[in-house]
Amino acid sequence: MEVDKGGGPDFGFFTSRLDKMIGWARKYSIFQYPFITACCGMEYMSVACAHYDIDRFGAGLPRFSPRQADVLFVVGTVSQKIAPVLLTVYEQMTSPKWVVAFGVCTCTGGFYDDYATVRGIDHIVPVDIYIPGCPPRPETVLNGLIMLQDKIQNQKQEI
Amino acid sequence: MPDPEWSKTLKKIQEQFGDHVIEMHNQLGQDTVVVSKSVIFELARLLRDDPELKYNYLMDLTAVDRYTRKPRFEVVYHFLSLEYNTRVRVKVPVGEPEPEVESLTPLWKIANWLERETYDMFGIKFRNHPDLRRLLLYPEFQGHPLRKDYPVTGRQPLVGPKDPQA
């Protein structure tokens, strides 16, 4: 007796658009560069280590050279003195590249409304995802990471 | 006039530098001496080298901007004697327009960076300092941010928008 297999061909294939395909590949192979200047770094470590484990999202491998990284994690207060360094690091990264502002100091400067602190890193580099909190909970960071993956998936892919 | 409550430190300072002492008191067990700036180096040397005092540790060196008061600044030194477990705070009034005191770097190496920080934040100069540059801020920075007449949000960005309110 013959079983009806649904009439399809008996070899597997799927169709997709090149943009979607590249986005899918890129969003699960995030190589991040952690630019850590302050206390949020502790929270970043907690996210990166076993308890919250960002390797589940394909972002588990930090590169400590900006030339090998494609997501810049800016973690912690950025002072006016270190701002040129941040700009240099950003410029050294190869495209495509994304920037995550981790913690309220990087988003807006936080409560450091003074002569020394940059009022948000978007004065210096373009930011893709803002993760607020002082410091943000690891769950918030993971949420931000998922939002970044959505953004990478849905944007126009430059090759 | 020596007070019988005074510690040996205050008595010693009164004995050696009586003419230059502006004020001294012991409140809640804390010794404080205000002296004129001409004797600060010799006073610090006495505190460090006298076998009965042995203040061998310069814990802190900073300044206060009194702004409306004259003289405007006060340089504050905190000494600790590890030998006898005693502490003393020495204050030196310093006036404008050219606030300047003698550097303690020949006595304590740590004074080098502490004085650079004080110079950075208050613009007080230290005579005979080997390398009086800004410590925390960048060389392009204009003014001294911990002075009371410096605006709180007086930003001087190196990169990005130059608008100080940004």
Short mmCIF file of N, CA, C and O in Angstrom, two decimals, chain A residues 15-99:
data_model
loop_
_atom_site.label_atom_id
_atom_site.label_comp_id
_atom_site.label_asym_id
_atom_site.label_seq_id
_atom_site.Cartn_x
_atom_site.Cartn_y
_atom_site.Cartn_z
N THR A 15 12.93 28.40 0.10
CA THR A 15 13.25 29.64 -0.59
C THR A 15 13.38 30.75 0.43
O THR A 15 12.78 30.73 1.49
N SER A 16 14.23 31.74 0.11
CA SER A 16 14.42 32.87 1.01
C SER A 16 14.93 34.03 0.17
O SER A 16 15.25 33.87 -1.00
N ARG A 17 14.99 35.21 0.82
CA ARG A 17 15.64 36.34 0.16
C ARG A 17 17.06 36.46 0.72
O ARG A 17 17.30 36.12 1.87
N LEU A 18 17.95 36.96 -0.10
CA LEU A 18 19.35 37.04 0.31
C LEU A 18 19.50 37.91 1.57
O LEU A 18 20.23 37.56 2.50
N ASP A 19 18.75 39.02 1.60
CA ASP A 19 18.78 39.91 2.76
C ASP A 19 18.46 39.16 4.05
O ASP A 19 19.16 39.26 5.05
N LYS A 20 17.36 38.39 4.01
CA LYS A 20 16.92 37.64 5.19
C LYS A 20 17.99 36.64 5.62
O LYS A 20 18.28 36.47 6.80
N MET A 21 18.54 36.00 4.62
CA MET A 21 19.53 34.95 4.85
C MET A 21 20.77 35.54 5.55
O MET A 21 21.24 35.02 6.56
N ILE A 22 21.24 36.65 5.01
CA ILE A 22 22.44 37.26 5.59
C ILE A 22 22.13 37.80 6.99
O ILE A 22 22.92 37.63 7.92
N GLY A 23 20.95 38.39 7.13
CA GLY A 23 20.55 38.89 8.44
C GLY A 23 20.50 37.78 9.47
O GLY A 23 20.97 37.93 10.60
N TRP A 24 19.95 36.65 9.07
CA TRP A 24 19.86 35.49 9.97
C TRP A 24 21.26 35.04 10.39
O TRP A 24 21.52 34.74 11.56
N ALA A 25 22.17 35.03 9.44
CA ALA A 25 23.54 34.61 9.76
C ALA A 25 24.21 35.62 10.68
O ALA A 25 24.90 35.26 11.64
N ARG A 26 23.99 36.89 10.39
CA ARG A 26 24.69 37.91 11.17
C ARG A 26 24.17 38.02 12.59
O ARG A 26 24.93 38.25 13.53
N LYS A 27 22.87 37.87 12.76
CA LYS A 27 22.33 38.11 14.09
C LYS A 27 22.71 37.02 15.08
O LYS A 27 22.69 37.24 16.27
N TYR A 28 23.06 35.85 14.59
CA TYR A 28 23.48 34.78 15.49
C TYR A 28 24.99 34.62 15.56
O TYR A 28 25.48 33.64 16.11
N SER A 29 25.72 35.55 14.99
CA SER A 29 27.18 35.46 15.13
C SER A 29 27.72 36.84 15.48
O SER A 29 28.52 37.42 14.76
N ILE A 30 27.22 37.37 16.60
CA ILE A 30 27.66 38.70 17.04
C ILE A 30 29.01 38.56 17.74
O ILE A 30 29.15 37.82 18.71
N PHE A 31 29.97 39.28 17.22
CA PHE A 31 31.26 39.37 17.91
C PHE A 31 31.30 40.74 18.56
O PHE A 31 31.37 41.75 17.87
N GLN A 32 31.25 40.79 19.88
CA GLN A 32 31.14 42.09 20.52
C GLN A 32 32.49 42.56 21.01
O GLN A 32 33.38 41.77 21.31
N TYR A 33 32.58 43.87 21.08
CA TYR A 33 33.75 44.51 21.69
C TYR A 33 33.26 45.22 22.95
O TYR A 33 32.58 46.23 22.86
N PRO A 34 33.57 44.72 24.14
CA PRO A 34 33.11 45.41 25.36
C PRO A 34 34.02 46.59 25.69
O PRO A 34 35.21 46.40 25.93
N PHE A 35 33.45 47.79 25.65
CA PHE A 35 34.18 49.02 26.02
C PHE A 35 33.72 49.38 27.42
O PHE A 35 32.71 50.05 27.60
N ILE A 36 34.43 48.88 28.43
CA ILE A 36 33.92 48.94 29.80
C ILE A 36 34.70 49.97 30.59
O ILE A 36 35.93 49.90 30.67
N THR A 37 33.98 50.94 31.17
CA THR A 37 34.66 52.01 31.90
C THR A 37 34.23 52.11 33.35
O THR A 37 34.86 52.84 34.10
N ALA A 38 33.14 51.47 33.75
CA ALA A 38 32.65 51.74 35.10
C ALA A 38 31.89 50.54 35.65
O ALA A 38 32.01 49.42 35.15
N CYS A 39 31.08 50.81 36.67
CA CYS A 39 30.45 49.76 37.47
C CYS A 39 29.52 48.87 36.66
O CYS A 39 29.31 47.71 37.03
N CYS A 40 28.93 49.35 35.57
CA CYS A 40 28.08 48.51 34.72
C CYS A 40 28.85 47.28 34.23
O CYS A 40 28.24 46.28 33.86
N GLY A 41 30.17 47.38 34.22
CA GLY A 41 30.99 46.25 33.80
C GLY A 41 30.70 44.99 34.60
O GLY A 41 30.73 43.88 34.06
N MET A 42 30.39 45.16 35.89
CA MET A 42 30.04 44.00 36.73
C MET A 42 28.79 43.33 36.19
O MET A 42 28.70 42.10 36.14
N GLU A 43 27.84 44.16 35.80
CA GLU A 43 26.58 43.62 35.28
C GLU A 43 26.82 42.95 33.93
O GLU A 43 26.24 41.91 33.61
N TYR A 44 27.72 43.53 33.15
CA TYR A 44 28.06 42.92 31.86
C TYR A 44 28.67 41.54 32.08
O TYR A 44 28.35 40.58 31.37
N MET A 45 29.55 41.45 33.10
CA MET A 45 30.17 40.15 33.39
C MET A 45 29.12 39.13 33.77
O MET A 45 29.18 37.97 33.36
N SER A 46 28.15 39.58 34.57
CA SER A 46 27.09 38.66 34.97
C SER A 46 26.30 38.18 33.76
O SER A 46 25.92 37.02 33.67
N VAL A 47 26.07 39.08 32.81
CA VAL A 47 25.34 38.68 31.60
C VAL A 47 26.17 37.70 30.78
O VAL A 47 25.67 36.71 30.25
N ALA A 48 27.47 37.97 30.71
CA ALA A 48 28.32 37.18 29.82
C ALA A 48 28.66 35.82 30.40
O ALA A 48 28.99 34.91 29.65
N CYS A 49 28.55 35.67 31.73
CA CYS A 49 28.97 34.41 32.34
C CYS A 49 27.81 33.40 32.37
O CYS A 49 26.76 33.64 31.81
N ALA A 50 28.03 32.31 33.05
CA ALA A 50 27.18 31.13 32.90
C ALA A 50 25.72 31.35 33.28
O ALA A 50 24.82 30.78 32.67
N HIS A 51 25.44 32.21 34.29
CA HIS A 51 24.05 32.33 34.75
C HIS A 51 23.11 32.83 33.67
O HIS A 51 22.00 32.35 33.54
N TYR A 52 23.54 33.83 32.93
CA TYR A 52 22.66 34.41 31.90
C TYR A 52 23.14 34.05 30.50
O TYR A 52 22.33 34.02 29.58
N ASP A 53 24.42 33.85 30.34
CA ASP A 53 24.97 33.15 29.19
C ASP A 53 24.53 33.70 27.83
O ASP A 53 23.67 33.13 27.15
N ILE A 54 25.13 34.80 27.39
CA ILE A 54 24.74 35.35 26.09
C ILE A 54 25.22 34.49 24.93
O ILE A 54 24.91 34.78 23.79
N ASP A 55 25.93 33.42 25.22
CA ASP A 55 26.29 32.51 24.14
C ASP A 55 25.05 31.86 23.54
O ASP A 55 25.05 31.44 22.38
N ARG A 56 23.96 31.79 24.32
CA ARG A 56 22.71 31.26 23.78
C ARG A 56 22.22 32.08 22.60
O ARG A 56 21.46 31.59 21.77
N PHE A 57 22.63 33.36 22.56
CA PHE A 57 22.18 34.24 21.47
C PHE A 57 23.25 34.41 20.42
O PHE A 57 23.17 35.29 19.58
N GLY A 58 24.28 33.61 20.52
CA GLY A 58 25.35 33.70 19.53
C GLY A 58 26.27 34.88 19.74
O GLY A 58 26.98 35.28 18.83
N ALA A 59 26.23 35.46 20.94
CA ALA A 59 27.06 36.65 21.20
C ALA A 59 28.07 36.36 22.29
O ALA A 59 28.46 37.24 23.03
N GLY A 60 28.50 35.11 22.37
CA GLY A 60 29.28 34.70 23.53
C GLY A 60 30.76 35.02 23.46
O GLY A 60 31.47 34.90 24.44
N LEU A 61 31.24 35.46 22.30
CA LEU A 61 32.68 35.56 22.14
C LEU A 61 33.11 37.01 21.99
O LEU A 61 33.02 37.58 20.92
N PRO A 62 33.55 37.63 23.08
CA PRO A 62 34.05 39.00 22.94
C PRO A 62 35.38 39.01 22.23
O PRO A 62 36.25 38.17 22.46
N ARG A 63 35.55 39.98 21.33
CA ARG A 63 36.83 40.18 20.66
C ARG A 63 37.47 41.41 21.29
O ARG A 63 36.83 42.45 21.35
N PHE A 64 38.71 41.30 21.70
CA PHE A 64 39.32 42.45 22.34
C PHE A 64 40.13 43.27 21.36
O PHE A 64 41.02 44.01 21.74
N SER A 65 39.80 43.12 20.09
CA SER A 65 40.30 44.05 19.09
C SER A 65 39.09 44.58 18.33
O SER A 65 38.29 43.79 17.84
N PRO A 66 38.92 45.89 18.25
CA PRO A 66 37.74 46.42 17.53
C PRO A 66 37.74 46.02 16.06
O PRO A 66 36.68 45.98 15.44
N ARG A 67 38.89 45.68 15.49
CA ARG A 67 38.93 45.31 14.08
C ARG A 67 38.26 43.98 13.82
O ARG A 67 37.92 43.66 12.69
N GLN A 68 38.10 43.16 14.87
CA GLN A 68 37.47 41.86 14.68
C GLN A 68 36.03 41.86 15.18
O GLN A 68 35.39 40.82 15.15
N ALA A 69 35.55 42.96 15.68
CA ALA A 69 34.23 42.98 16.32
C ALA A 69 33.22 43.66 15.42
O ALA A 69 33.56 44.45 14.55
N ASP A 70 31.92 43.33 15.66
CA ASP A 70 30.90 44.05 14.90
C ASP A 70 29.83 44.68 15.77
O ASP A 70 29.00 45.42 15.27
N VAL A 71 29.80 44.39 17.07
CA VAL A 71 28.91 45.12 17.97
C VAL A 71 29.76 45.75 19.07
O VAL A 71 30.52 45.06 19.75
N LEU A 72 29.63 47.06 19.21
CA LEU A 72 30.36 47.78 20.26
C LEU A 72 29.45 47.94 21.46
O LEU A 72 28.43 48.61 21.39
N PHE A 73 29.80 47.28 22.55
CA PHE A 73 29.06 47.43 23.81
C PHE A 73 29.74 48.54 24.61
O PHE A 73 30.86 48.35 25.09
N VAL A 74 29.10 49.68 24.75
CA VAL A 74 29.67 50.75 25.57
C VAL A 74 29.04 50.63 26.96
O VAL A 74 27.85 50.84 27.13
N VAL A 75 29.87 50.24 27.92
CA VAL A 75 29.37 49.88 29.25
C VAL A 75 30.01 50.82 30.26
O VAL A 75 31.19 50.77 30.50
N GLY A 76 29.20 51.72 30.82
CA GLY A 76 29.71 52.57 31.89
C GLY A 76 29.89 54.02 31.45
O GLY A 76 29.83 54.36 30.27
N THR A 77 30.11 54.86 32.46
CA THR A 77 30.21 56.31 32.25
C THR A 77 31.33 56.65 31.28
O THR A 77 32.45 56.17 31.43
N VAL A 78 31.05 57.51 30.33
CA VAL A 78 32.07 57.98 29.39
C VAL A 78 32.39 59.43 29.72
O VAL A 78 31.52 60.29 29.66
N SER A 79 33.62 59.67 30.11
CA SER A 79 34.02 61.04 30.46
C SER A 79 34.50 61.76 29.20
O SER A 79 34.79 61.14 28.18
N GLN A 80 34.58 63.07 29.30
CA GLN A 80 35.04 63.85 28.15
C GLN A 80 36.46 63.45 27.77
O GLN A 80 36.84 63.52 26.61
N LYS A 81 37.22 63.01 28.77
CA LYS A 81 38.61 62.68 28.49
C LYS A 81 38.74 61.41 27.67
O LYS A 81 39.64 61.29 26.83
N ILE A 82 37.84 60.44 27.90
CA ILE A 82 37.98 59.16 27.19
C ILE A 82 37.16 59.15 25.91
O ILE A 82 37.28 58.22 25.11
N ALA A 83 36.36 60.19 25.67
CA ALA A 83 35.50 60.22 24.48
C ALA A 83 36.28 60.06 23.17
O ALA A 83 35.84 59.31 22.29
N PRO A 84 37.44 60.71 22.99
CA PRO A 84 38.19 60.48 21.75
C PRO A 84 38.61 59.03 21.56
O PRO A 84 38.68 58.54 20.43
N VAL A 85 38.86 58.32 22.66
CA VAL A 85 39.23 56.91 22.57
C VAL A 85 38.06 56.10 22.05
O VAL A 85 38.21 55.23 21.18
N LEU A 86 36.86 56.40 22.59
CA LEU A 86 35.66 55.70 22.15
C LEU A 86 35.45 55.92 20.66
O LEU A 86 35.14 54.99 19.90
N LEU A 87 35.64 57.14 20.21
CA LEU A 87 35.46 57.45 18.78
C LEU A 87 36.47 56.68 17.94
O LEU A 87 36.13 56.12 16.89
N THR A 88 37.71 56.60 18.40
CA THR A 88 38.73 55.86 17.66
C THR A 88 38.37 54.39 17.57
O THR A 88 38.50 53.77 16.51
N VAL A 89 37.92 53.82 18.69
CA VAL A 89 37.53 52.40 18.69
C VAL A 89 36.41 52.17 17.69
O VAL A 89 36.44 51.22 16.91
N TYR A 90 35.42 53.09 17.69
CA TYR A 90 34.31 52.93 16.75
C TYR A 90 34.80 53.00 15.32
O TYR A 90 34.39 52.20 14.47
N GLU A 91 35.69 53.92 15.05
CA GLU A 91 36.16 54.08 13.68
C GLU A 91 37.03 52.90 13.23
O GLU A 91 37.14 52.63 12.04
N GLN A 92 37.63 52.21 14.17
CA GLN A 92 38.46 51.06 13.81
C GLN A 92 37.65 49.83 13.46
O GLN A 92 38.17 48.90 12.84
N MET A 93 36.38 49.79 13.87
CA MET A 93 35.56 48.62 13.59
C MET A 93 35.18 48.60 12.11
O MET A 93 34.97 49.64 11.49
N THR A 94 35.08 47.39 11.56
CA THR A 94 34.72 47.26 10.16
C THR A 94 33.21 47.15 10.03
O THR A 94 32.54 46.59 10.89
N SER A 95 32.67 47.63 8.92
CA SER A 95 31.24 47.53 8.67
C SER A 95 30.90 46.09 8.25
O SER A 95 31.72 45.43 7.63
N PRO A 96 29.69 45.61 8.54
CA PRO A 96 28.64 46.30 9.27
C PRO A 96 28.92 46.30 10.77
O PRO A 96 29.45 45.34 11.29
N LYS A 97 28.51 47.39 11.42
CA LYS A 97 28.77 47.48 12.86
C LYS A 97 27.58 48.12 13.56
O LYS A 97 26.86 48.91 12.96
N TRP A 98 27.39 47.72 14.80
CA TRP A 98 26.30 48.25 15.60
C TRP A 98 26.84 48.69 16.96
O TRP A 98 27.88 48.21 17.40
N VAL A 99 26.11 49.60 17.61
CA VAL A 99 26.55 50.11 18.91
C VAL A 99 25.41 49.93 19.91
O VAL A 99 24.26 50.25 19.62
#
